[in-house]
Every structure is written in structure tokens, then in C-alpha cells.
CSV table of C-alpha atoms in Angstrom, one decimal:
chain,number,residue,atom,x,y,z
D,24,MET,CA,115.1,83.4,173.1
D,25,ARG,CA,116.6,80.7,170.9
D,26,GLU,CA,113.2,79.7,169.5
D,27,ARG,CA,112.5,83.4,168.7
D,28,MET,CA,115.8,83.8,166.9
D,29,GLU,CA,115.3,80.6,164.9
D,30,LYS,CA,111.8,81.8,164.0
D,31,ASN,CA,113.1,85.2,162.8
D,32,THR,CA,115.9,83.5,160.8
D,33,GLY,CA,113.5,81.2,159.1
D,34,ASN,CA,111.2,84.1,158.1
D,35,SER,CA,114.2,86.1,156.8
D,36,GLY,CA,115.2,83.1,154.7
D,37,GLU,CA,111.7,82.8,153.2
D,38,PHE,CA,111.7,86.5,152.2
D,39,GLY,CA,115.3,86.2,150.8
D,40,ASP,CA,114.3,83.3,148.5
D,41,ARG,CA,111.2,85.0,147.2
D,42,GLY,CA,111.5,85.6,143.3
D,43,PHE,CA,109.9,88.1,141.0
D,44,SER,CA,106.2,88.0,140.5
D,45,LEU,CA,104.6,87.6,137.1
D,46,LEU,CA,103.5,91.3,137.2
D,47,GLU,CA,107.1,92.5,137.9
D,48,LEU,CA,108.5,90.4,135.0
D,49,THR,CA,105.8,91.7,132.7
D,50,ILE,CA,106.6,95.3,133.5
D,51,VAL,CA,110.4,94.7,133.0
D,52,MET,CA,109.7,93.1,129.6
D,53,ALA,CA,107.4,95.9,128.5
D,54,ILE,CA,110.0,98.5,129.4
D,55,SER,CA,112.7,96.5,127.5
D,56,ILE,CA,110.6,96.3,124.4
D,57,ILE,CA,109.9,100.0,124.5
D,58,VAL,CA,113.6,100.9,124.9
D,59,VAL,CA,114.6,98.5,122.0
D,60,GLY,CA,111.9,100.0,119.8
D,61,ILE,CA,113.3,103.5,120.4
D,62,ALA,CA,116.9,102.4,119.9
D,63,ILE,CA,116.7,100.4,116.8
D,64,PRO,CA,115.6,103.2,114.4
D,65,SER,CA,118.4,105.4,115.7
D,66,TYR,CA,120.9,102.6,115.4
D,67,LEU,CA,119.8,101.9,111.8
D,68,THR,CA,120.1,105.6,110.9
D,69,ILE,CA,123.5,105.9,112.4
D,70,SER,CA,124.7,102.7,110.7
D,71,ALA,CA,123.5,103.9,107.3
D,72,SER,CA,125.2,107.3,107.7
D,73,LEU,CA,128.5,105.6,108.7
D,74,ARG,CA,128.3,103.3,105.6
D,75,ALA,CA,127.8,106.3,103.3
D,76,ALA,CA,130.7,108.2,105.0
D,77,GLY,CA,132.9,105.2,104.6
D,78,ASP,CA,132.1,104.9,100.9
D,79,VAL,CA,132.9,108.5,100.2
D,80,ARG,CA,136.2,108.1,102.0
D,81,ASP,CA,137.0,105.2,99.8
D,82,LEU,CA,136.1,107.2,96.7
D,83,SER,CA,138.3,110.0,98.0
D,84,GLY,CA,141.2,107.6,98.6
D,85,VAL,CA,141.0,106.1,95.1
D,86,THR,CA,140.8,109.6,93.6
D,87,ALA,CA,143.9,110.6,95.4
D,88,GLN,CA,145.6,107.3,94.2
D,89,ALA,CA,144.6,108.1,90.6
D,90,LYS,CA,146.1,111.6,90.9
D,91,MET,CA,149.4,110.2,92.2
D,92,ARG,CA,149.6,107.3,89.8
D,93,ALA,CA,149.1,109.6,86.8
D,94,ALA,CA,152.0,111.7,88.0
D,95,ALA,CA,154.2,108.8,88.9
D,96,ASP,CA,153.8,107.0,85.6
D,97,PHE,CA,153.6,110.2,83.5
D,98,THR,CA,150.3,109.1,82.0
D,99,ARG,CA,146.5,109.5,82.7
D,100,ALA,CA,144.6,107.8,85.5
D,101,ARG,CA,141.0,107.9,86.5
D,102,LEU,CA,138.4,106.9,89.0
D,103,TYR,CA,135.9,104.9,87.0
D,104,ALA,CA,132.3,104.7,88.5
D,105,ASN,CA,129.7,102.3,87.2
D,106,LEU,CA,126.6,104.2,88.1
D,107,ASN,CA,124.1,101.4,87.6
D,108,GLY,CA,126.3,98.7,89.2
D,109,ASN,CA,127.3,101.0,92.1
D,110,SER,CA,130.9,100.0,91.9
D,111,PHE,CA,134.2,101.8,91.1
D,112,GLN,CA,137.7,101.0,90.0
D,113,LEU,CA,141.1,102.7,89.7
D,114,GLN,CA,142.3,102.7,86.0
D,115,ILE,CA,145.5,103.7,84.4
D,116,TRP,CA,146.1,104.6,80.7
D,117,HIS,CA,148.7,102.0,79.5
D,118,LYS,CA,150.8,103.8,76.8
D,119,ALA,CA,152.3,100.7,75.2
D,120,GLY,CA,151.1,100.0,71.7
D,121,SER,CA,148.0,101.8,70.7
D,122,GLY,CA,147.2,102.4,74.4
D,123,CYS,CA,144.3,101.2,76.5
D,124,TRP,CA,142.9,101.5,80.0
D,125,VAL,CA,144.0,98.9,82.5
D,126,ALA,CA,143.0,98.2,86.1
D,127,ASP,CA,145.6,99.4,88.5
D,128,SER,CA,145.2,96.1,90.5
D,129,ASP,CA,146.1,94.1,87.3
D,130,SER,CA,149.8,93.4,87.2
D,131,THR,CA,149.5,92.0,83.7
D,132,SER,CA,148.3,95.3,82.3
D,133,LYS,CA,145.5,93.6,80.4
D,134,CYS,CA,143.3,96.0,78.4
D,135,LEU,CA,139.9,96.4,80.1
D,136,THR,CA,136.6,95.6,78.4
D,137,TYR,CA,133.2,97.0,79.3
D,138,THR,CA,129.8,95.3,79.5
D,139,SER,CA,126.9,97.6,80.2
D,140,GLY,CA,129.2,99.9,82.0
D,141,ALA,CA,130.8,97.2,84.1
D,142,PRO,CA,134.6,97.0,83.6
D,143,SER,CA,136.4,93.7,83.5
D,144,GLY,CA,138.8,93.2,86.5
D,145,SER,CA,138.1,93.5,90.2
D,146,VAL,CA,136.0,96.4,91.4
D,147,THR,CA,135.0,97.9,94.7
D,148,ASN,CA,131.2,97.9,95.5
D,149,LEU,CA,129.4,100.6,97.5
D,150,SER,CA,128.0,99.5,100.8
D,151,GLN,CA,124.6,97.9,101.1
D,152,GLY,CA,121.9,100.6,100.7
D,153,ASP,CA,124.2,103.1,99.0
D,154,THR,CA,123.8,104.1,95.4
D,155,PHE,CA,125.4,106.6,93.1
D,156,GLY,CA,123.1,109.6,92.8
D,157,PHE,CA,121.9,112.7,94.6
D,158,GLY,CA,118.1,112.3,94.7
D,159,THR,CA,116.2,115.5,94.0
D,160,LEU,CA,119.0,117.9,94.9
D,161,THR,CA,119.8,120.6,92.4
D,162,ALA,CA,122.6,122.5,94.0
D,163,GLY,CA,126.1,121.2,94.7
D,164,PRO,CA,128.6,122.3,97.3
D,165,THR,CA,130.4,125.6,96.9
D,166,PRO,CA,133.3,125.7,96.3
D,167,GLY,CA,132.8,122.7,94.1
D,168,GLN,CA,129.7,122.5,91.9
D,169,THR,CA,127.1,125.3,91.9
D,170,THR,CA,124.8,123.0,89.8
D,171,ILE,CA,125.0,119.4,91.0
D,172,GLY,CA,126.0,116.7,88.6
D,173,GLN,CA,128.1,113.5,88.3
D,174,ALA,CA,131.4,113.6,86.4
D,175,ALA,CA,131.4,113.2,82.6
D,176,GLN,CA,130.9,109.8,81.1
D,177,CYS,CA,133.9,107.5,80.8
D,178,LEU,CA,135.4,106.7,77.5
D,179,ASP,CA,136.4,103.2,76.4
D,180,ASN,CA,139.7,102.3,74.7
D,181,SER,CA,138.5,103.6,71.3
D,182,GLY,CA,137.3,106.9,72.8
D,183,SER,CA,133.6,106.1,72.7
D,184,ALA,CA,131.4,107.2,75.7
D,185,ILE,CA,130.2,104.4,78.0
D,186,ALA,CA,126.6,104.9,79.2
D,187,ASN,CA,125.8,105.0,82.9
D,188,THR,CA,129.3,105.8,83.9
D,189,ALA,CA,131.2,108.7,85.4
D,190,CYS,CA,135.0,109.3,85.4
D,191,ILE,CA,137.3,111.7,87.1
D,192,VAL,CA,140.4,111.8,85.0
D,193,PHE,CA,143.8,113.2,85.9
D,194,ASN,CA,146.7,114.1,83.6
D,195,SER,CA,150.4,113.6,84.5
D,196,ARG,CA,150.4,117.0,86.4
D,197,GLY,CA,147.6,115.9,88.7
D,198,ILE,CA,145.0,118.2,87.1
D,199,PRO,CA,141.5,116.9,86.3
D,200,ILE,CA,140.9,116.9,82.6
D,201,ASN,CA,138.2,116.4,79.9
D,202,ALA,CA,138.4,112.8,78.8
D,203,SER,CA,137.9,113.7,75.1
D,204,THR,CA,139.9,116.9,74.7
D,205,LEU,CA,142.4,116.3,77.6
D,206,ALA,CA,141.9,120.0,78.4
D,207,PRO,CA,141.7,121.0,82.1
D,208,ILE,CA,138.2,121.2,83.6
D,209,ALA,CA,136.9,123.4,86.4
D,210,THR,CA,135.7,120.5,88.6
D,211,GLY,CA,134.9,116.8,88.7
D,212,ALA,CA,132.5,115.2,91.1
D,213,LEU,CA,130.7,112.1,92.2
D,214,TYR,CA,127.7,111.7,94.5
D,215,LEU,CA,126.2,108.9,96.4
D,216,THR,CA,123.1,108.6,98.6
D,217,ASN,CA,121.3,106.2,100.9
D,218,GLY,CA,118.0,108.0,100.7
D,219,SER,CA,118.6,110.0,103.9
D,220,VAL,CA,121.9,111.7,103.2
D,221,VAL,CA,123.9,112.6,100.1
D,222,ARG,CA,127.7,112.4,100.2
D,223,GLY,CA,129.8,114.1,97.6
D,224,LEU,CA,133.4,114.2,96.3
D,225,THR,CA,134.7,117.1,94.3
D,226,VAL,CA,138.0,117.8,92.6
D,227,SER,CA,138.9,121.4,91.8
D,228,ALA,CA,140.8,122.7,88.8
D,229,THR,CA,144.0,122.6,90.9
D,230,GLY,CA,143.5,119.0,91.9
D,231,LEU,CA,142.2,119.7,95.4
D,232,ILE,CA,140.0,116.8,96.6
D,233,GLN,CA,137.2,117.5,99.0
D,234,THR,CA,134.3,115.5,100.5
D,235,TRP,CA,130.9,116.8,101.4
D,236,SER,CA,127.7,115.8,103.1
D,237,THR,CA,124.1,117.1,103.3
D,238,SER,CA,120.6,115.7,103.9
D,239,SER,CA,118.8,114.2,101.0
D,240,ASN,CA,116.1,117.0,101.0
D,241,ALA,CA,118.2,120.1,101.4
D,242,SER,CA,121.4,121.4,99.9
D,243,ASN,CA,123.0,122.4,103.2
D,244,TRP,CA,126.5,121.1,102.3
D,245,SER,CA,129.2,120.8,104.9
D,246,GLY,CA,132.8,119.8,104.3
D,247,GLN,CA,133.9,116.5,105.8
């Protein structure tokens, strides 16, 4: 009886120590590769969408700051977008002297200069893969913009238009205005895209700030 038990125990140990066969490992690796191959495109798409959503939230936050800073300092303030450089900056109209635009982040109130649309001072860049634009879309969100388009060009300190820029400007009452005439406008807007989605920011005549989203191949806008 003892010999039989020892024999059974020995056989059990042999089966317990047995590892995976080469075929089993190959099957597991093949399944893993397939799962990863399916997951990576979805992950990349979701990541790109989240980056675009984060950028439009940042733009919305800076726009709201511009609106408040204009009212608080009884002056003008604007969201300045460098369309080619894919960066933006909060700027305040400094009323001292002849007046000039200054970066809100600059405590010295040094007048800004512009080189090919890029303002001096620190700027915020869009996320990797995001650019200012709206691809082939022609219709904007409603309410907002029936015909899609970036905000009007920014003006430098002398009042000349700066190419490849777009500015949403507020007066001291928090109303979006025309940069040249200082008259109220119906709406101001900025759009960015990553090639798959288009995100938009609009400011109504009353100063209401809204963000929007749609796919890059159809104007099916939804509020965010």
C-alpha cells in the first residue's frame, strides 16, 4: 500500500511540475498580439480626442479670463491666436501713454512685438497633433456661426492687421467687439482640429462663451 501511495504521489508531482508547451505559448502570444492590435488604434483615437477637448477647454478658460480682465481693468482684453504657430496668449490693452497690447502674464507691462504672427512673451501651445482650423467644413454651430470662420485678424499696437492671426476682443462691459471700430459684433469664434474631430469656441453678442464638437467630415455640432 505504501509503495502504491508513493508511486501515485510521484506521478502527481511530475504532472504538477509540467510547464506550458511551445504550442500553448505560441497561441497565447498570437492572441495577445491580436488584442493589442485592436486596442492601439482605439487608444490613439481616444487620446487624440481628449487632447483636442483639453485644448478647447483651455481656449474657453482664457477667453473667460479676457472677458473678466477687460471689465476689472476697465479696458480691452483679447484672446490672441497665432494660427500658423498653433499657440495662443491672453493680452490686455495697456492704457498708459499711447497705449499698447501687453501679455497678461507680464508683470512689467512691456509692449508686445510680433514676428510673423508670433507675439513676444510666453504663449500656450496647442497639444501635439492639434492645429487651428476646421478642415473642409463650411457650416458652424448654431447658435454661433451659420457660416464657419475664425475670428477677425488681430491688430498690432499701431492698429495694423497681423497676418495668420485671429483675436476675440472684449470691451470693458464684457462684450465682443470689432478690433478696428470697437463696435459690438454678433459672434467671435476659434476652431481647431486633429484631422478626425473639429472643436469650436464661440462667443455670442452678449458675451456667452460656448464650446462645440463635430467630426471633421460633417457639421453635426454638439455643445460641450
